[in-house]
Coordinates of C-alpha atoms and ligand atoms in Angstrom, one line a residue:
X18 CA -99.1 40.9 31.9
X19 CA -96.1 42.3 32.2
X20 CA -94.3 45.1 29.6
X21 CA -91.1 43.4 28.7
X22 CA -88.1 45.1 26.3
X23 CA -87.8 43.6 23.3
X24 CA -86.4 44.3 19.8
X25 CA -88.4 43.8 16.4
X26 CA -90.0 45.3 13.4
X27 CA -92.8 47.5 12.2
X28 CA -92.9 46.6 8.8
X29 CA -91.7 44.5 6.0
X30 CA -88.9 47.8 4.7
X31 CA -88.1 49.4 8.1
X32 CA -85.1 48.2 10.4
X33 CA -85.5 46.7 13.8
X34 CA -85.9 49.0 16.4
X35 CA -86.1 48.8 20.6
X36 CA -89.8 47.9 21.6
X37 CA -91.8 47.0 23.9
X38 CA -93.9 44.0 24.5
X39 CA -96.3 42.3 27.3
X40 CA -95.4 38.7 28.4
X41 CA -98.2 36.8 30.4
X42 CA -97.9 36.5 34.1
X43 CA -96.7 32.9 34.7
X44 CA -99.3 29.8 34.8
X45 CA -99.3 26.8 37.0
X46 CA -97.5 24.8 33.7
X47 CA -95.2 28.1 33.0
X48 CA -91.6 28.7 33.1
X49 CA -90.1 32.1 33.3
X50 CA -87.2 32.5 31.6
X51 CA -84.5 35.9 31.8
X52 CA -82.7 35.5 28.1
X53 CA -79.0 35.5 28.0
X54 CA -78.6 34.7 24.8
X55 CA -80.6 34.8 20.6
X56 CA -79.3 33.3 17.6
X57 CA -80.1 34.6 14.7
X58 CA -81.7 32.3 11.7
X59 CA -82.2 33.4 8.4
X60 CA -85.7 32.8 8.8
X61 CA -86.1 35.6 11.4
X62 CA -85.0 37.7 8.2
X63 CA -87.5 35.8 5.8
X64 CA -90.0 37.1 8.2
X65 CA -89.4 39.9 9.0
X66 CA -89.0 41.2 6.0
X67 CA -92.3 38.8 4.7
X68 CA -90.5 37.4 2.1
X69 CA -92.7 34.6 3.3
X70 CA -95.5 36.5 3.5
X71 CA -97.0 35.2 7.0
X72 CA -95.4 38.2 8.9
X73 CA -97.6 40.3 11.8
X74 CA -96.6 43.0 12.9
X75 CA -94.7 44.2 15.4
X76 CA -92.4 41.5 14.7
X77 CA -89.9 40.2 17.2
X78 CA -87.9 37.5 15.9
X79 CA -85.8 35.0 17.9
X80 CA -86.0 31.1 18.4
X81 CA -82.7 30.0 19.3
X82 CA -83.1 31.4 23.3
X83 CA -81.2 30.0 26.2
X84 CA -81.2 31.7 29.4
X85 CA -81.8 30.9 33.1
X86 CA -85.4 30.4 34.7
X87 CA -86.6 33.2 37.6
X88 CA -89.4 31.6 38.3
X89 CA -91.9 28.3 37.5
X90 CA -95.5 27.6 38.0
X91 CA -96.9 25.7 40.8
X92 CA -97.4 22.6 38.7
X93 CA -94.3 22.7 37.0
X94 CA -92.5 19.5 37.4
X95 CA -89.3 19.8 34.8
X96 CA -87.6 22.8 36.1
X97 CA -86.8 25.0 38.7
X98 CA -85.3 28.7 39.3
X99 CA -81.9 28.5 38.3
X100 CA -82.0 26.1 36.3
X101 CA -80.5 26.7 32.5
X102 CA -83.1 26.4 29.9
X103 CA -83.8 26.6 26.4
X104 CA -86.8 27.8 23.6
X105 CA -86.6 26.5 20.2
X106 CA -89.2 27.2 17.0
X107 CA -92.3 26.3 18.6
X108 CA -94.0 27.4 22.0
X109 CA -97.5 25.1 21.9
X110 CA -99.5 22.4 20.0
X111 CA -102.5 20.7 20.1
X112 CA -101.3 17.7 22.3
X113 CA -103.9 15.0 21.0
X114 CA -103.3 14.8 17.2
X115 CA -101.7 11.9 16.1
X116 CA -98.5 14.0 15.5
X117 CA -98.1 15.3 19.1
X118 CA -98.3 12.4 20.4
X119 CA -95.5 10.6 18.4
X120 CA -93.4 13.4 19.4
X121 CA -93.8 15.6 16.4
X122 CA -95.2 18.6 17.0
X123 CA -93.3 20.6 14.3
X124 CA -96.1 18.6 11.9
X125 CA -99.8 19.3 14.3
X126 CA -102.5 18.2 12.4
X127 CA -104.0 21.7 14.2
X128 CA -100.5 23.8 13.2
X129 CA -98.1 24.5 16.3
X130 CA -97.8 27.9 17.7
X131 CA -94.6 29.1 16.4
X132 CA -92.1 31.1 19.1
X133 CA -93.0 34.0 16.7
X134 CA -95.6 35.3 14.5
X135 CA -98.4 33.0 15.9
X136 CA -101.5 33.8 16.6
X137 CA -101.1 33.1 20.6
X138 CA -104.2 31.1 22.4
X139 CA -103.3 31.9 25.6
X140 CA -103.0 35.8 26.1
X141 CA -104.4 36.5 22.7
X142 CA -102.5 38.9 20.4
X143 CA -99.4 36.9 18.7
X144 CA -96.5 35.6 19.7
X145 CA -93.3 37.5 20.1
X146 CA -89.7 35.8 20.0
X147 CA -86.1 36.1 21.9
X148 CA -85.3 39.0 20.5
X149 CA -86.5 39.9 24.4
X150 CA -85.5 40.0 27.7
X151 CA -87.4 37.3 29.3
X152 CA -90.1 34.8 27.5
X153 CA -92.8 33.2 29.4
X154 CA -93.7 29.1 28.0
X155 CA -95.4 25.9 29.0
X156 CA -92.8 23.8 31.0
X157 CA -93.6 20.8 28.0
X158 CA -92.0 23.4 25.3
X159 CA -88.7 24.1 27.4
X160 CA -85.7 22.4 27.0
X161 CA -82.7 21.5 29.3
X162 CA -79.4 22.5 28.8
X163 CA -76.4 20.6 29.6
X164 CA -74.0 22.1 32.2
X165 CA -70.9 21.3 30.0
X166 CA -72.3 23.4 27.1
X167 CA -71.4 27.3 26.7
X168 CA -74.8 28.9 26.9
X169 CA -74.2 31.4 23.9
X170 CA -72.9 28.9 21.6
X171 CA -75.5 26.5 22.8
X172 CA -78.0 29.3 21.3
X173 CA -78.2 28.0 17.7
X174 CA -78.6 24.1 18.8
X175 CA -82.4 25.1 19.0
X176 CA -83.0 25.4 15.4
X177 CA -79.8 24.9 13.5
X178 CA -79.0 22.3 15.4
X179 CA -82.2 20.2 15.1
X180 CA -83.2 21.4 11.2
X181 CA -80.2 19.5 10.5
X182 CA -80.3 16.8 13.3
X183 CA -83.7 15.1 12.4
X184 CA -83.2 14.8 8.9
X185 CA -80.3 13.0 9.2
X186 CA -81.5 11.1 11.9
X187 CA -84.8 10.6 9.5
X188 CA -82.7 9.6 6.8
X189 CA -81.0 7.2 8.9
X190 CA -77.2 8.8 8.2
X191 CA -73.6 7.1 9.8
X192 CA -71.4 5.5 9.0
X193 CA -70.9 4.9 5.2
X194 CA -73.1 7.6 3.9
X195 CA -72.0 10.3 1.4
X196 CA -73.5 13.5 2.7
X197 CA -73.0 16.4 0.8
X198 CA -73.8 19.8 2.8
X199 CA -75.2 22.5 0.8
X200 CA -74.4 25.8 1.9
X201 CA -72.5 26.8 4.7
X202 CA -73.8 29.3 6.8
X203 CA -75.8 28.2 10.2
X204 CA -77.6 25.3 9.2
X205 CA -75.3 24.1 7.1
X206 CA -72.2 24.4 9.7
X207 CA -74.3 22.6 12.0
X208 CA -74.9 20.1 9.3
X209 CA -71.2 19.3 8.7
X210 CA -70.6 18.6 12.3
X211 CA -73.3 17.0 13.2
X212 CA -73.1 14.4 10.0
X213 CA -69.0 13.9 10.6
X214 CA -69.8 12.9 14.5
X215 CA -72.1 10.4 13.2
X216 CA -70.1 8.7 11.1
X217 CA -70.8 9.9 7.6
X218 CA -68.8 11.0 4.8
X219 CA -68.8 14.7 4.4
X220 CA -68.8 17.1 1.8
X221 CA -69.2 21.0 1.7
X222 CA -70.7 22.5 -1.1
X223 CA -70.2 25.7 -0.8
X224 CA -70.6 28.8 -3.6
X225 CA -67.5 30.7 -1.5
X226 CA -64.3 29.4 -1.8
X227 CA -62.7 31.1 0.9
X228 CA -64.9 28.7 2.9
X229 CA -62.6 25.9 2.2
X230 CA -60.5 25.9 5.7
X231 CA -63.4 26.4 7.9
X232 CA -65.6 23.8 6.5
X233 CA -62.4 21.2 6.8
X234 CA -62.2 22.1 10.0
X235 CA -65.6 21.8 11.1
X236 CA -65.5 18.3 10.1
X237 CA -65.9 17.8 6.5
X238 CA -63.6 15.4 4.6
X239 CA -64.1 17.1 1.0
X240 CA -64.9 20.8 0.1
X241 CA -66.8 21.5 -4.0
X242 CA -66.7 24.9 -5.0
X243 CA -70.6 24.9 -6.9
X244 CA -69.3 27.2 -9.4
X245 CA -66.1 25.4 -10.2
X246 CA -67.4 23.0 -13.4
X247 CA -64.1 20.9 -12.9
X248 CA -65.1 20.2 -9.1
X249 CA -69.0 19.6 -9.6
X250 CA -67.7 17.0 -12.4
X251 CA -66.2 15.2 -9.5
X252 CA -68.7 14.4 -7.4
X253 CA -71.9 13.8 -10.1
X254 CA -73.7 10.8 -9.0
X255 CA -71.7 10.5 -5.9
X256 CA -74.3 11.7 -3.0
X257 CA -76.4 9.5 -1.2
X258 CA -77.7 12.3 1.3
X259 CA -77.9 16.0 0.1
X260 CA -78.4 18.6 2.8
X261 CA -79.8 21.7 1.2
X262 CA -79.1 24.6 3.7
X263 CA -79.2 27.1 1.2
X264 CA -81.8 30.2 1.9
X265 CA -81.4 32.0 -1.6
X266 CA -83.1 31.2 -4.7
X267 CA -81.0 28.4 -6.6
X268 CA -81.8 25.4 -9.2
X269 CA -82.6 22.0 -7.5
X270 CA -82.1 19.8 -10.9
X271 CA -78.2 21.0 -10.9
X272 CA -78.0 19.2 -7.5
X273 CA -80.2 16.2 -7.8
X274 CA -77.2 15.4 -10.8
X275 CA -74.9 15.2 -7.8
X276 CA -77.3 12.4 -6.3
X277 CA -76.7 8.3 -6.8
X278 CA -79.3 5.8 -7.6
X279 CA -81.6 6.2 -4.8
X280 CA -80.2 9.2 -3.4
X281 CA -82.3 11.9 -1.4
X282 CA -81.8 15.1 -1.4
X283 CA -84.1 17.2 1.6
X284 CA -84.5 21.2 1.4
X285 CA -84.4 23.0 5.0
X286 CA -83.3 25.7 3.6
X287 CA -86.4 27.6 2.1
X288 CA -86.1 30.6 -0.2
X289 CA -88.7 32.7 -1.2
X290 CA -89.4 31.3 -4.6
X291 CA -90.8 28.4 -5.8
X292 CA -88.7 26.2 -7.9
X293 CA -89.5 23.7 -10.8
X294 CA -88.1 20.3 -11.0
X295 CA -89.2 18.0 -13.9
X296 CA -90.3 14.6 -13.8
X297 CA -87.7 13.1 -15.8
X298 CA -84.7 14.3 -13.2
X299 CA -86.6 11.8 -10.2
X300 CA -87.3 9.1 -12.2
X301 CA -84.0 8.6 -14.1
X302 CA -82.0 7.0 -10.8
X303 CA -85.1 6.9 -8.6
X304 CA -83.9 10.0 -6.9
X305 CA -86.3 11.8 -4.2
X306 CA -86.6 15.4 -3.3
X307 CA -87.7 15.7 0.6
X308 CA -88.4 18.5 3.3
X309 CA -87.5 18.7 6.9
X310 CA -89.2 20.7 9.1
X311 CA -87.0 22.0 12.2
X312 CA -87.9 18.9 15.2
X313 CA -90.0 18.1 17.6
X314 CA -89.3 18.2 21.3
X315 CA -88.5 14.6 22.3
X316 CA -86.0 14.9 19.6
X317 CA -84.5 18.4 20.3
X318 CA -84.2 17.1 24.3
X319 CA -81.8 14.5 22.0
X320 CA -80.2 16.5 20.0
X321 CA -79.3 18.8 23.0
X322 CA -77.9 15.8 24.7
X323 CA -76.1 14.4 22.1
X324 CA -73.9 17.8 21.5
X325 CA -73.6 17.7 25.2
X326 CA -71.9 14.1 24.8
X327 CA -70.0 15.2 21.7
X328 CA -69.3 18.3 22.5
X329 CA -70.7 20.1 19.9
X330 CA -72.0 23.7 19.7
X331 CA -72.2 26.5 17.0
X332 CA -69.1 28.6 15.7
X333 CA -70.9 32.0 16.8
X334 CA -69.9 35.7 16.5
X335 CA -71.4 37.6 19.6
X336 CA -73.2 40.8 18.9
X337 CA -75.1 43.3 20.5
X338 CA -78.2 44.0 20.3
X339 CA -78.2 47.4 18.4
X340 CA -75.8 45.3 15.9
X341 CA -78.8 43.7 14.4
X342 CA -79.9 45.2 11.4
X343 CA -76.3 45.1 10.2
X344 CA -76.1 41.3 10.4
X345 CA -79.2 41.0 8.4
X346 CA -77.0 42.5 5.4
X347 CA -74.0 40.6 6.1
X348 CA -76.4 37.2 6.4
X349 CA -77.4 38.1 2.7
X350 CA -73.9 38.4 1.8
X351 CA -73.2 35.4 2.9
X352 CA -70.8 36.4 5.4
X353 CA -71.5 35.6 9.1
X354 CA -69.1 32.3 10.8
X355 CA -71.3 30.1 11.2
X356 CA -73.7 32.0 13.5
X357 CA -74.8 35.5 14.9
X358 CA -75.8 35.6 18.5
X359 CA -76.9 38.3 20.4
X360 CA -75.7 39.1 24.0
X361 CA -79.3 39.7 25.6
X362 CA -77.7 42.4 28.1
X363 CA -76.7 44.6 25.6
X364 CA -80.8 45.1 25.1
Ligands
LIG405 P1 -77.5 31.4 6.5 O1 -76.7 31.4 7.7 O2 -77.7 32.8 5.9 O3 -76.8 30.4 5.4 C1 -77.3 30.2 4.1 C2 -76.1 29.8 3.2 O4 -76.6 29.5 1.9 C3 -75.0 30.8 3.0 O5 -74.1 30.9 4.0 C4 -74.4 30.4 1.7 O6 -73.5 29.3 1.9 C5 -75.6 29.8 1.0 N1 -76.1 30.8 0.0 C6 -76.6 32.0 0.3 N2 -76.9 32.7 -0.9 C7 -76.6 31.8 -1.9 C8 -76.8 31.9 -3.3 N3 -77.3 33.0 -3.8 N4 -76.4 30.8 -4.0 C9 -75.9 29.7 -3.4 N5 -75.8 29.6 -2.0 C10 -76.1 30.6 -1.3 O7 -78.9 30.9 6.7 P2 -79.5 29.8 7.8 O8 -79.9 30.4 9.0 O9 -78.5 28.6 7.8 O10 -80.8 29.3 7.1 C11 -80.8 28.7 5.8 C12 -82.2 28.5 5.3 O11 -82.9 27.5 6.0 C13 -83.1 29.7 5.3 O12 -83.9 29.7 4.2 C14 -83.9 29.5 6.5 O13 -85.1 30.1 6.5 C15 -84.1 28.0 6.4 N6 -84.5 27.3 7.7 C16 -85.3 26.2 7.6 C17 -85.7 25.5 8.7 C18 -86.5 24.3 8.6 O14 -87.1 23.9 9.6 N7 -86.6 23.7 7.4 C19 -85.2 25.9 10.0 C20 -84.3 27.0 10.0 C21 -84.0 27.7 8.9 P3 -72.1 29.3 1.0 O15 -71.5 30.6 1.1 O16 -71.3 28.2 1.6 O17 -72.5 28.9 -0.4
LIG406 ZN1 -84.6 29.1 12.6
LIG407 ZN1 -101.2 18.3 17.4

């Protein structure tokens, strides 16, 4: 093993703090990666903080990781020392369920091993994410990055990018479908430009109006204030793909009303509570509620090269390490464009 610096928490009420951590010695199928670069989901503050109540501790959050290899195992076929790389949500699966083998190891019949948080078969102890200077994964779990994308902003790709990528590859959205984003913060700016370059319709709905000229410009042709009545009125029954990015508590029967005949609305976004949804606001227009659950790794490798065609990346604001805490209050506030990322050298 080897001690590694990290950054993480102790409990569910105490700030992150520097710690430190043991990464496992590479393996024939490993890759060693030196971290440039972390996003910042709002799930590593869901867990942290165990508003999902799944957290271990010490908790180090962190799986939107790009960074350069140092060194591979002597089986490793994929990549090499240099080489640019990239971690997203999960770190391992099963291999031989049904899932895995399709290609959609977010959904093991035997539960992935998360980047963080997960009990970790190999070395024991749980996993720890990229809130660290180097991570240490199977060759199979590592993506590649494309040289034309900047590595920072190429950060959030790994789970913003594909959260919103595979459902609207899923729900089969282009050209001709209404897709109304929900929320605009990470996800949900990933959302908008991922939906406009493939064709679709886009509209932000957004509870901040001074969002308006950013979402615009991030590719969506319409912006809906949610709290504006006048505004909602104009797009009832219009949707027929809802994105819900939104991580706070909020009522899904207001949105299904935006929904057509037949329309789908799919929740990434996953606050704390649960919600209730009756009956009666499904089957009037045949309207479906969905989840999406970030992607597997055949699809990320896509996703990953389709922003590399389309060159597309996050809207980021750069932080230091030591900055972290802080943007966990301004992510509840609503109030981060689009994306935090933390410069790994400031660890
Ligand atoms: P984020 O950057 O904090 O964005 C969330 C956005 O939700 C905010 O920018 C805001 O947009 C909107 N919002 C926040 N509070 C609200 C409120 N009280 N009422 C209405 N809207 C509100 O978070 P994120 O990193 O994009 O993550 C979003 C959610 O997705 C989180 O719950 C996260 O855990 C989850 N997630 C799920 C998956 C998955 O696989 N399904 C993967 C990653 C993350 P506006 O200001 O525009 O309204
Ligand atoms: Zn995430
Ligand atoms: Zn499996």
């Amino acid at each position: 093993m080897t001690s590694t610096k990290a950054y993480g928490g102790l409990s569910a009420t105490t700030p992150l703090v520097p710690l430190t951590i043991e990464r496992r010695v590479p393996g024939p199928h490993d890759v060693q990666i030196e971290i440039r670069y972390c996003g910042v989901c709002h799930s590593d503050l869901h867990t942290v903080r165990n508003e999902w109540h799944n957290a271990v501790y010490p908790c180090v959050p962190g799986h939107e990781i790009v960074g350069i290899v140092t060194a591979v195992g002597s089986h490793v076929k994929k990549f090499k020392t240099g080489d640019k790389a990239g971690v997203g949500c999960l770190v391992d699966s099963c291999r031989e369920c049904d899932n895995c083998k399709e290609g959609l190891e977010q959904y093991c019949h035997q539960g992935p091993t998360g980047t963080y948080g997960a009990p970790d078969k190999i070395s024991g102890g749980h996993t720890h994410g990229g809130y660290s200077a180097s991570i240490v994964v199977h060759e199979d779990f590592v993506l590649h990055i494309a040289d034309n994308l900047p590595l920072d902003a190429a950060a959030p790709l790994l789970c913003a990018g594909i959260t919103t990528y595979s459902p609207l590859r899923h729900w089969k959205v282009g050209k001709g479908t209404k897709v109304g984003v929900l929320g605009l913060g990470g996800l949900g700016h990933m959302g908008v430009k991922l939906a406009a370059a493939m064709g679709a319709e886009v509209t932000m709905l957004s509870h901040t109006a001074s969002k308006e000229a950013d979402a615009r410009r991030l590719g969506a042709h319409k912006f809906v204030l949610t709290s504006d009545a006048e505004q909602i009125k104009s797009v009832m029954g219009y949707f027929d793909f809802i994105l819900d990015t939104v991580s706070a508590d909020h009522d899904y029967n207001f949105y299904l009303g935006l929904l057509r005949t037949s329309g789908v609305m799919v929740c990434v976004g996953a606050p704390a509570q649960p919600a209730t949804v009756p009956a009666f606001n499904l089957i009037f227009g045949r309207k479906s509620i969905a989840g999406s659950l970030i992607g597997g790794l055949p699809e990320t490798q896509e996703m990953l090269d389709f922003c590399a065609q389309h060159n597309i990346v996050s809207d980021i604001e750069l932080i230091r390490m030591d900055q972290i805490n802080e943007a966990y209050e301004r992510l509840l506030k609503s109030d981060v464009k689009y994306r935090f990322v933390i410069d790994m050298s400031t660890l």
